[in-house]
PDB file of C-alpha atoms in Angstrom:
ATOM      1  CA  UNK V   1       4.794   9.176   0.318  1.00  0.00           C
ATOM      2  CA  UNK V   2       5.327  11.438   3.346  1.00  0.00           C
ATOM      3  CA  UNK V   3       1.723  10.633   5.401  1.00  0.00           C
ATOM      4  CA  UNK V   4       4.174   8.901   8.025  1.00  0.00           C
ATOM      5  CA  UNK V   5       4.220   5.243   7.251  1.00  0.00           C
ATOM      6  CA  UNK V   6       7.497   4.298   7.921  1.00  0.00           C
ATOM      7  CA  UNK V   7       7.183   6.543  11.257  1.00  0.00           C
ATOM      8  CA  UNK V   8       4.195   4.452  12.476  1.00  0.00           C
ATOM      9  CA  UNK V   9       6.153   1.275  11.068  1.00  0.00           C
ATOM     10  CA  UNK V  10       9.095   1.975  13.482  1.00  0.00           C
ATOM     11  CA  UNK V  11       7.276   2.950  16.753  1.00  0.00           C
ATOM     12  CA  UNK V  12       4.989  -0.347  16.021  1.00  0.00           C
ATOM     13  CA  UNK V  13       8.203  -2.151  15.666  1.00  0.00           C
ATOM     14  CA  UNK V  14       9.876  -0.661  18.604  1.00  0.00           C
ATOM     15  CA  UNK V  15       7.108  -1.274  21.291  1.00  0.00           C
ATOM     16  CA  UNK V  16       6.955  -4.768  20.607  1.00  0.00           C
ATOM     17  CA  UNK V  17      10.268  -6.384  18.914  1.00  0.00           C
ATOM     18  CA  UNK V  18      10.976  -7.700  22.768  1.00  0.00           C
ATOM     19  CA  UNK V  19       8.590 -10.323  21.979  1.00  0.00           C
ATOM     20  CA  UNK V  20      10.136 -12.118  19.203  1.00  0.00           C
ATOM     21  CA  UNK V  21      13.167 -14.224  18.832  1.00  0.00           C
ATOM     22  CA  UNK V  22      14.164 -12.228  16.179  1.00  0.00           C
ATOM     23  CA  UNK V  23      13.492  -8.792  15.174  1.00  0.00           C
ATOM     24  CA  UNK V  24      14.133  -6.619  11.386  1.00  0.00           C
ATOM     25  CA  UNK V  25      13.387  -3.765  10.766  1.00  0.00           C
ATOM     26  CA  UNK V  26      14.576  -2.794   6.862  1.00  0.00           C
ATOM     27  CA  UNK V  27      13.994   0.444   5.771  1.00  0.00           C
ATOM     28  CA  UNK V  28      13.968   1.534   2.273  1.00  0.00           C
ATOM     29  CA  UNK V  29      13.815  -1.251   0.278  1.00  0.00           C
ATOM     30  CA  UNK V  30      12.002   0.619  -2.775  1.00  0.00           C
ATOM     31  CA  UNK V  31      15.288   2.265  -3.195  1.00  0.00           C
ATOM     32  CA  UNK V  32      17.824  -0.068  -2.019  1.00  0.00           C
ATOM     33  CA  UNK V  33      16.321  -2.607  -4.652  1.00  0.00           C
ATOM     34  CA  UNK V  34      17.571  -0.490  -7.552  1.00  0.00           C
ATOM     35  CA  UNK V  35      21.344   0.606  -5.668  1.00  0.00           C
ATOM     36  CA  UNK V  36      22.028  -2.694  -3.708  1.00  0.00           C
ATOM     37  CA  UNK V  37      19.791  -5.067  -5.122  1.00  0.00           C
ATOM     38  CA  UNK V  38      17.364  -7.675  -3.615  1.00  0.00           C
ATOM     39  CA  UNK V  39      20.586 -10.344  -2.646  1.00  0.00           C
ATOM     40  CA  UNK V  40      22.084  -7.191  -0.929  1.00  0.00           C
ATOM     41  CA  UNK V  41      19.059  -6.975   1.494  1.00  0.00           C
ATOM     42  CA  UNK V  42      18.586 -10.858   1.615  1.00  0.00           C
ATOM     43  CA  UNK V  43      21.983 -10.661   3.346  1.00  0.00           C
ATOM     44  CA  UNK V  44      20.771  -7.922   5.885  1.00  0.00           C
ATOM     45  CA  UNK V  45      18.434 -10.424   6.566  1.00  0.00           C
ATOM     46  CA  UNK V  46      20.286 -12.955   7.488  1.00  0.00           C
ATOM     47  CA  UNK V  47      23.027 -10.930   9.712  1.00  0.00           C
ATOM     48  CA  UNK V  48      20.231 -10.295  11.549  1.00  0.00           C
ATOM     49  CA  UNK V  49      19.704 -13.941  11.960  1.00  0.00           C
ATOM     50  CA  UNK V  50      23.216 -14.158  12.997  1.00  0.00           C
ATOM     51  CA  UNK V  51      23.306 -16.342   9.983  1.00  0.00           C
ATOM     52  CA  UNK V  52      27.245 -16.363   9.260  1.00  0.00           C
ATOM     53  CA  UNK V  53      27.747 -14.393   5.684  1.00  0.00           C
ATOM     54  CA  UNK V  54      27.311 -16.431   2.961  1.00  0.00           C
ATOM     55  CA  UNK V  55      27.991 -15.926  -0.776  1.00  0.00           C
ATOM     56  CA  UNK V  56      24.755 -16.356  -2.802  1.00  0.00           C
ATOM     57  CA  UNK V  57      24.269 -14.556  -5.875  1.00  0.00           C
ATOM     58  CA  UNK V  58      20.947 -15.881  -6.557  1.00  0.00           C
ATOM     59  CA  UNK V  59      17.416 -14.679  -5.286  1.00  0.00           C
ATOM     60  CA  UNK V  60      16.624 -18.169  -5.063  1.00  0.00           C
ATOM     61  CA  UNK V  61      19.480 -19.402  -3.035  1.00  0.00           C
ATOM     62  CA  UNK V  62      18.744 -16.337  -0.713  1.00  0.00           C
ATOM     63  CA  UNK V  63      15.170 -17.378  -0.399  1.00  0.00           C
ATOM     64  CA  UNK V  64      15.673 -20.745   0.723  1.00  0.00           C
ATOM     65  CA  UNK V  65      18.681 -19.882   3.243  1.00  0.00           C
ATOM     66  CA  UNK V  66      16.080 -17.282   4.675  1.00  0.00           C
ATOM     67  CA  UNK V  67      13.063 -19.691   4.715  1.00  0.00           C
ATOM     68  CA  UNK V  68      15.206 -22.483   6.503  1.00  0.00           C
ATOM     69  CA  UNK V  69      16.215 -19.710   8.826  1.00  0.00           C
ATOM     70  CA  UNK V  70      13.485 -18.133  10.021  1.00  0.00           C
ATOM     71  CA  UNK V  71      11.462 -21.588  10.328  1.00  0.00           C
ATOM     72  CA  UNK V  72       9.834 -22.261  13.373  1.00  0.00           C
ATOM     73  CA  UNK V  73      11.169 -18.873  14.670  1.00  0.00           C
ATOM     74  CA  UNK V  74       8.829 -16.205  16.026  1.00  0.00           C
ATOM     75  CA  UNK V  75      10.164 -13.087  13.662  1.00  0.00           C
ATOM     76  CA  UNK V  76       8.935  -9.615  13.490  1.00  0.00           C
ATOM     77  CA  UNK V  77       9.516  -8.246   9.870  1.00  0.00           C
ATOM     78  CA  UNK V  78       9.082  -5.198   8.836  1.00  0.00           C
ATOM     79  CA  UNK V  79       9.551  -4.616   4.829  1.00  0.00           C
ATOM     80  CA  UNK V  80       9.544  -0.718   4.403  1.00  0.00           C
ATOM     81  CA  UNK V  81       8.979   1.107   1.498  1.00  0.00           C
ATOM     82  CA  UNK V  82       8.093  -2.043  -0.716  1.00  0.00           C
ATOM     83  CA  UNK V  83       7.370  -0.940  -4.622  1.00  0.00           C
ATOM     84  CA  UNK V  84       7.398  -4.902  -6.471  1.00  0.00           C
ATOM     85  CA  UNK V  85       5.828  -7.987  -5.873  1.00  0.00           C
ATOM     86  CA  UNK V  86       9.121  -9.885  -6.300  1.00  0.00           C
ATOM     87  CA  UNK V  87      10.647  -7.650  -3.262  1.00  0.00           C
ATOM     88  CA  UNK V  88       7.969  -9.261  -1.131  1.00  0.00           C
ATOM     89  CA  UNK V  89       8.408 -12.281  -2.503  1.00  0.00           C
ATOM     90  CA  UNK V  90      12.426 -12.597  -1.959  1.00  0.00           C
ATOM     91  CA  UNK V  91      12.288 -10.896   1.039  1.00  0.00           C
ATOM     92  CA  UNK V  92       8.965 -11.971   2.930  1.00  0.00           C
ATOM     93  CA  UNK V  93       8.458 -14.939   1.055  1.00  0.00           C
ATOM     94  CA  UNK V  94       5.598 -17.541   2.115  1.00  0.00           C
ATOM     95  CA  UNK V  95       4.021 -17.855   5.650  1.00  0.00           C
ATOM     96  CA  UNK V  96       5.609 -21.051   5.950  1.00  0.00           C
ATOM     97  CA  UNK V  97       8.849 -19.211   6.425  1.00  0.00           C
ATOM     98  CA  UNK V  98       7.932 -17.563   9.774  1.00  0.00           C
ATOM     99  CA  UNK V  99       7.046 -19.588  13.534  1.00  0.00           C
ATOM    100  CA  UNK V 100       4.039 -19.479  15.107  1.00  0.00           C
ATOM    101  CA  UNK V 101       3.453 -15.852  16.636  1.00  0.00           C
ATOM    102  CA  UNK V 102       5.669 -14.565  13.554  1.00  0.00           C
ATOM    103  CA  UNK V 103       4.438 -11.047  12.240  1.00  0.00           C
ATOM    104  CA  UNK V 104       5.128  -9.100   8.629  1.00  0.00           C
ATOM    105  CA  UNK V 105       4.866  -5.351   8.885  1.00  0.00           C
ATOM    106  CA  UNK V 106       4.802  -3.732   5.113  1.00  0.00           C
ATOM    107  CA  UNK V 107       4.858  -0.291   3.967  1.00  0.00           C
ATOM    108  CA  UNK V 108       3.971   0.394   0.839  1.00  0.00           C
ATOM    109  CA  UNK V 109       2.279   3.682  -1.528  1.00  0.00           C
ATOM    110  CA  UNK V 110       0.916   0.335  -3.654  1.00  0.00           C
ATOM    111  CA  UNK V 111      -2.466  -0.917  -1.760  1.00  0.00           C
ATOM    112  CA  UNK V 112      -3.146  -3.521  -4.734  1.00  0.00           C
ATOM    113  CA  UNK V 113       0.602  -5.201  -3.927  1.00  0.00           C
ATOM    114  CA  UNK V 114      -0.974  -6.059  -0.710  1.00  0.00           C
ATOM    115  CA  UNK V 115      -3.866  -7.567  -2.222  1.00  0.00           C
ATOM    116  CA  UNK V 116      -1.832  -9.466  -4.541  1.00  0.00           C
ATOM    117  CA  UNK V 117       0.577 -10.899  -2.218  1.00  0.00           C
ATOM    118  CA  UNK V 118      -2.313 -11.845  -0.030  1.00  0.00           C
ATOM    119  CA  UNK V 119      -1.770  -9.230   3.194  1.00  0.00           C
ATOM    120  CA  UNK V 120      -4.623 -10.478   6.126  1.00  0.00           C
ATOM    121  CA  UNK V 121      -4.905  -6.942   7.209  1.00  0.00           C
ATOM    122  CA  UNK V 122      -4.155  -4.005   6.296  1.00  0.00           C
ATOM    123  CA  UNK V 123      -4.384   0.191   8.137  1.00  0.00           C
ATOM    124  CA  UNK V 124      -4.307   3.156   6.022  1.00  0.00           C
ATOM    125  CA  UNK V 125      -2.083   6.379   7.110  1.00  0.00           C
ATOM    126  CA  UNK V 126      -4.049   8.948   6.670  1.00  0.00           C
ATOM    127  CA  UNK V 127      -2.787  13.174   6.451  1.00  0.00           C
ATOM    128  CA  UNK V 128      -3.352  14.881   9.676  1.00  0.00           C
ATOM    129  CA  UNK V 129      -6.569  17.260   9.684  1.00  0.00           C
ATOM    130  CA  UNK V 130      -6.177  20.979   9.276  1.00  0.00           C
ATOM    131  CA  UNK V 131      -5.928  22.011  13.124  1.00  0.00           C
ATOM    132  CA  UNK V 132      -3.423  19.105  13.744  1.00  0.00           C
ATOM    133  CA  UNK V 133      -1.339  19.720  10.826  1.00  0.00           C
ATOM    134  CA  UNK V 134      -0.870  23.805  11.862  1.00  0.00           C
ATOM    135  CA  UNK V 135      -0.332  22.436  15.468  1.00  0.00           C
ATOM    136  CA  UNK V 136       2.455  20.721  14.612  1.00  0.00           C
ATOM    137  CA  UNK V 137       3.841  22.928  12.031  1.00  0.00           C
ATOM    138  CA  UNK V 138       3.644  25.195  15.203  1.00  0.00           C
ATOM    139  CA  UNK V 139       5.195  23.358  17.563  1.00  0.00           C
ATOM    140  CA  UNK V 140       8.266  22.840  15.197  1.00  0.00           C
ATOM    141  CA  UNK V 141       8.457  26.691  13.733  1.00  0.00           C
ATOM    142  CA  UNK V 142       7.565  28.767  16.855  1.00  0.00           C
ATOM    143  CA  UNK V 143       8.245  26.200  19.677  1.00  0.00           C
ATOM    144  CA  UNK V 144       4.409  26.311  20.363  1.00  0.00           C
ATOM    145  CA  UNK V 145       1.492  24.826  19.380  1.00  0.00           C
ATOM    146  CA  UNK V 146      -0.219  28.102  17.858  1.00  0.00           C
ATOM    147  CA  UNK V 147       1.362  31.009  15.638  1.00  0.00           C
ATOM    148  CA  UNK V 148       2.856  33.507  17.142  1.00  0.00           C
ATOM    149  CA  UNK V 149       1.083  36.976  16.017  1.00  0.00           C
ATOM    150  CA  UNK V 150       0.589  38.064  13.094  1.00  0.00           C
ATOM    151  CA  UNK V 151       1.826  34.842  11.425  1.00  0.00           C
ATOM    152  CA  UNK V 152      -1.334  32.830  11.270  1.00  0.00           C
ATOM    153  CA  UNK V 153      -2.806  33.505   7.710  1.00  0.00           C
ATOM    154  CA  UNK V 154       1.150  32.379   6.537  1.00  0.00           C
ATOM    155  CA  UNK V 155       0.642  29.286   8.540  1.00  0.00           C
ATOM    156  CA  UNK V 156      -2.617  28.347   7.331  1.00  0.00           C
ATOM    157  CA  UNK V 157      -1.377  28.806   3.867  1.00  0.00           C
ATOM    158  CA  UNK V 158       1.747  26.499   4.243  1.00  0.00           C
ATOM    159  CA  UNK V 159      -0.502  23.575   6.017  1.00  0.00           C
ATOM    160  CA  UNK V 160      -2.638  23.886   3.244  1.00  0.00           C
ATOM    161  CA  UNK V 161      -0.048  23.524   0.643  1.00  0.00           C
ATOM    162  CA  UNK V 162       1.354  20.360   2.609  1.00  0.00           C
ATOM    163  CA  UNK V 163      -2.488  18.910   2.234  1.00  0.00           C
ATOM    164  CA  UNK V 164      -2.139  17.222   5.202  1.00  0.00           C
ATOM    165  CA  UNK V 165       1.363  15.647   5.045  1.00  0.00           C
ATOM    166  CA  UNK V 166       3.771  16.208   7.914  1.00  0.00           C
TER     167      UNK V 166
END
């Protein structure tokens, strides 16, 4: 992790979530899977449905509620951070699910969970290049977007140890 997927995620989802009838964003779910659970973040789902709380303790009762919910809606999802199949699965669940216009943004470090859950397509965060990585690392240790002198051999070294990552 740490080439800025989730960053890119949440700007995507921020320019356009005006356009749907219902927007998610859900960060995290690699990790929240193994604290909270996949019912847990079923239920974030839904309150942003405005679906009133229900008790369901089973993925598959979560799955349906969601699917009948989101049906003929248009929905931007975004699934961030997504490590198992069955996350996608209980969380995104089929096409049918979503309206027309409907959208699935997923983050993931896994590029064959995409394949396997069928993803249409699919962009690749790459590492910034060498003179954009010690701009920014610039800009955020000396408030400009070169090294102050004396300090540039130190600055190269630390972008280079960061291979790219912000």
């Amino acid at each position: 992790g740490g080439v800025g997927k989730t960053t890119i995620a949440r700007l995507v989802y921020e320019a356009v979530k005006e356009k749907f009838k219902v927007s998610c964003f859900l960060e995290n779910i690699r990790e929240l899977s193994k604290t909270n659970g996949l019912v847990h973040i079923q239920k974030e789902i839904l309150s942003h449905l405005n679906v009133r709380r229900m008790i369901f303790v089973i993925f598959m009762m979560g799955k349906k509620i969601i699917a009948n919910s989101l049906s003929n809606k248009k929905v931007l999802l975004v699934l961030d951070d997504v490590s198992d199949i069955s996350q996608l699965e209980n969380l995104g669940g089929k096409r049918e699910w979503f309206g027309p216009g409907s959208r699935l943004i997923i983050t993931t470090r896994d590029k064959h969970l995409l394949k396997t859950y069928g993803v249409d397509m699919t962009y690749k965060a790459r590492g910034l290049a060498q003179n954009e990585a010690l701009q920014l690392f610039c800009l955020k240790a000396f408030k400009q977007d070169q090294p102050k002198e004396g300090y540039l051999n130190l600055c190269k070294g630390v972008v280079e140890y960061a291979r790219g990552l912000p």
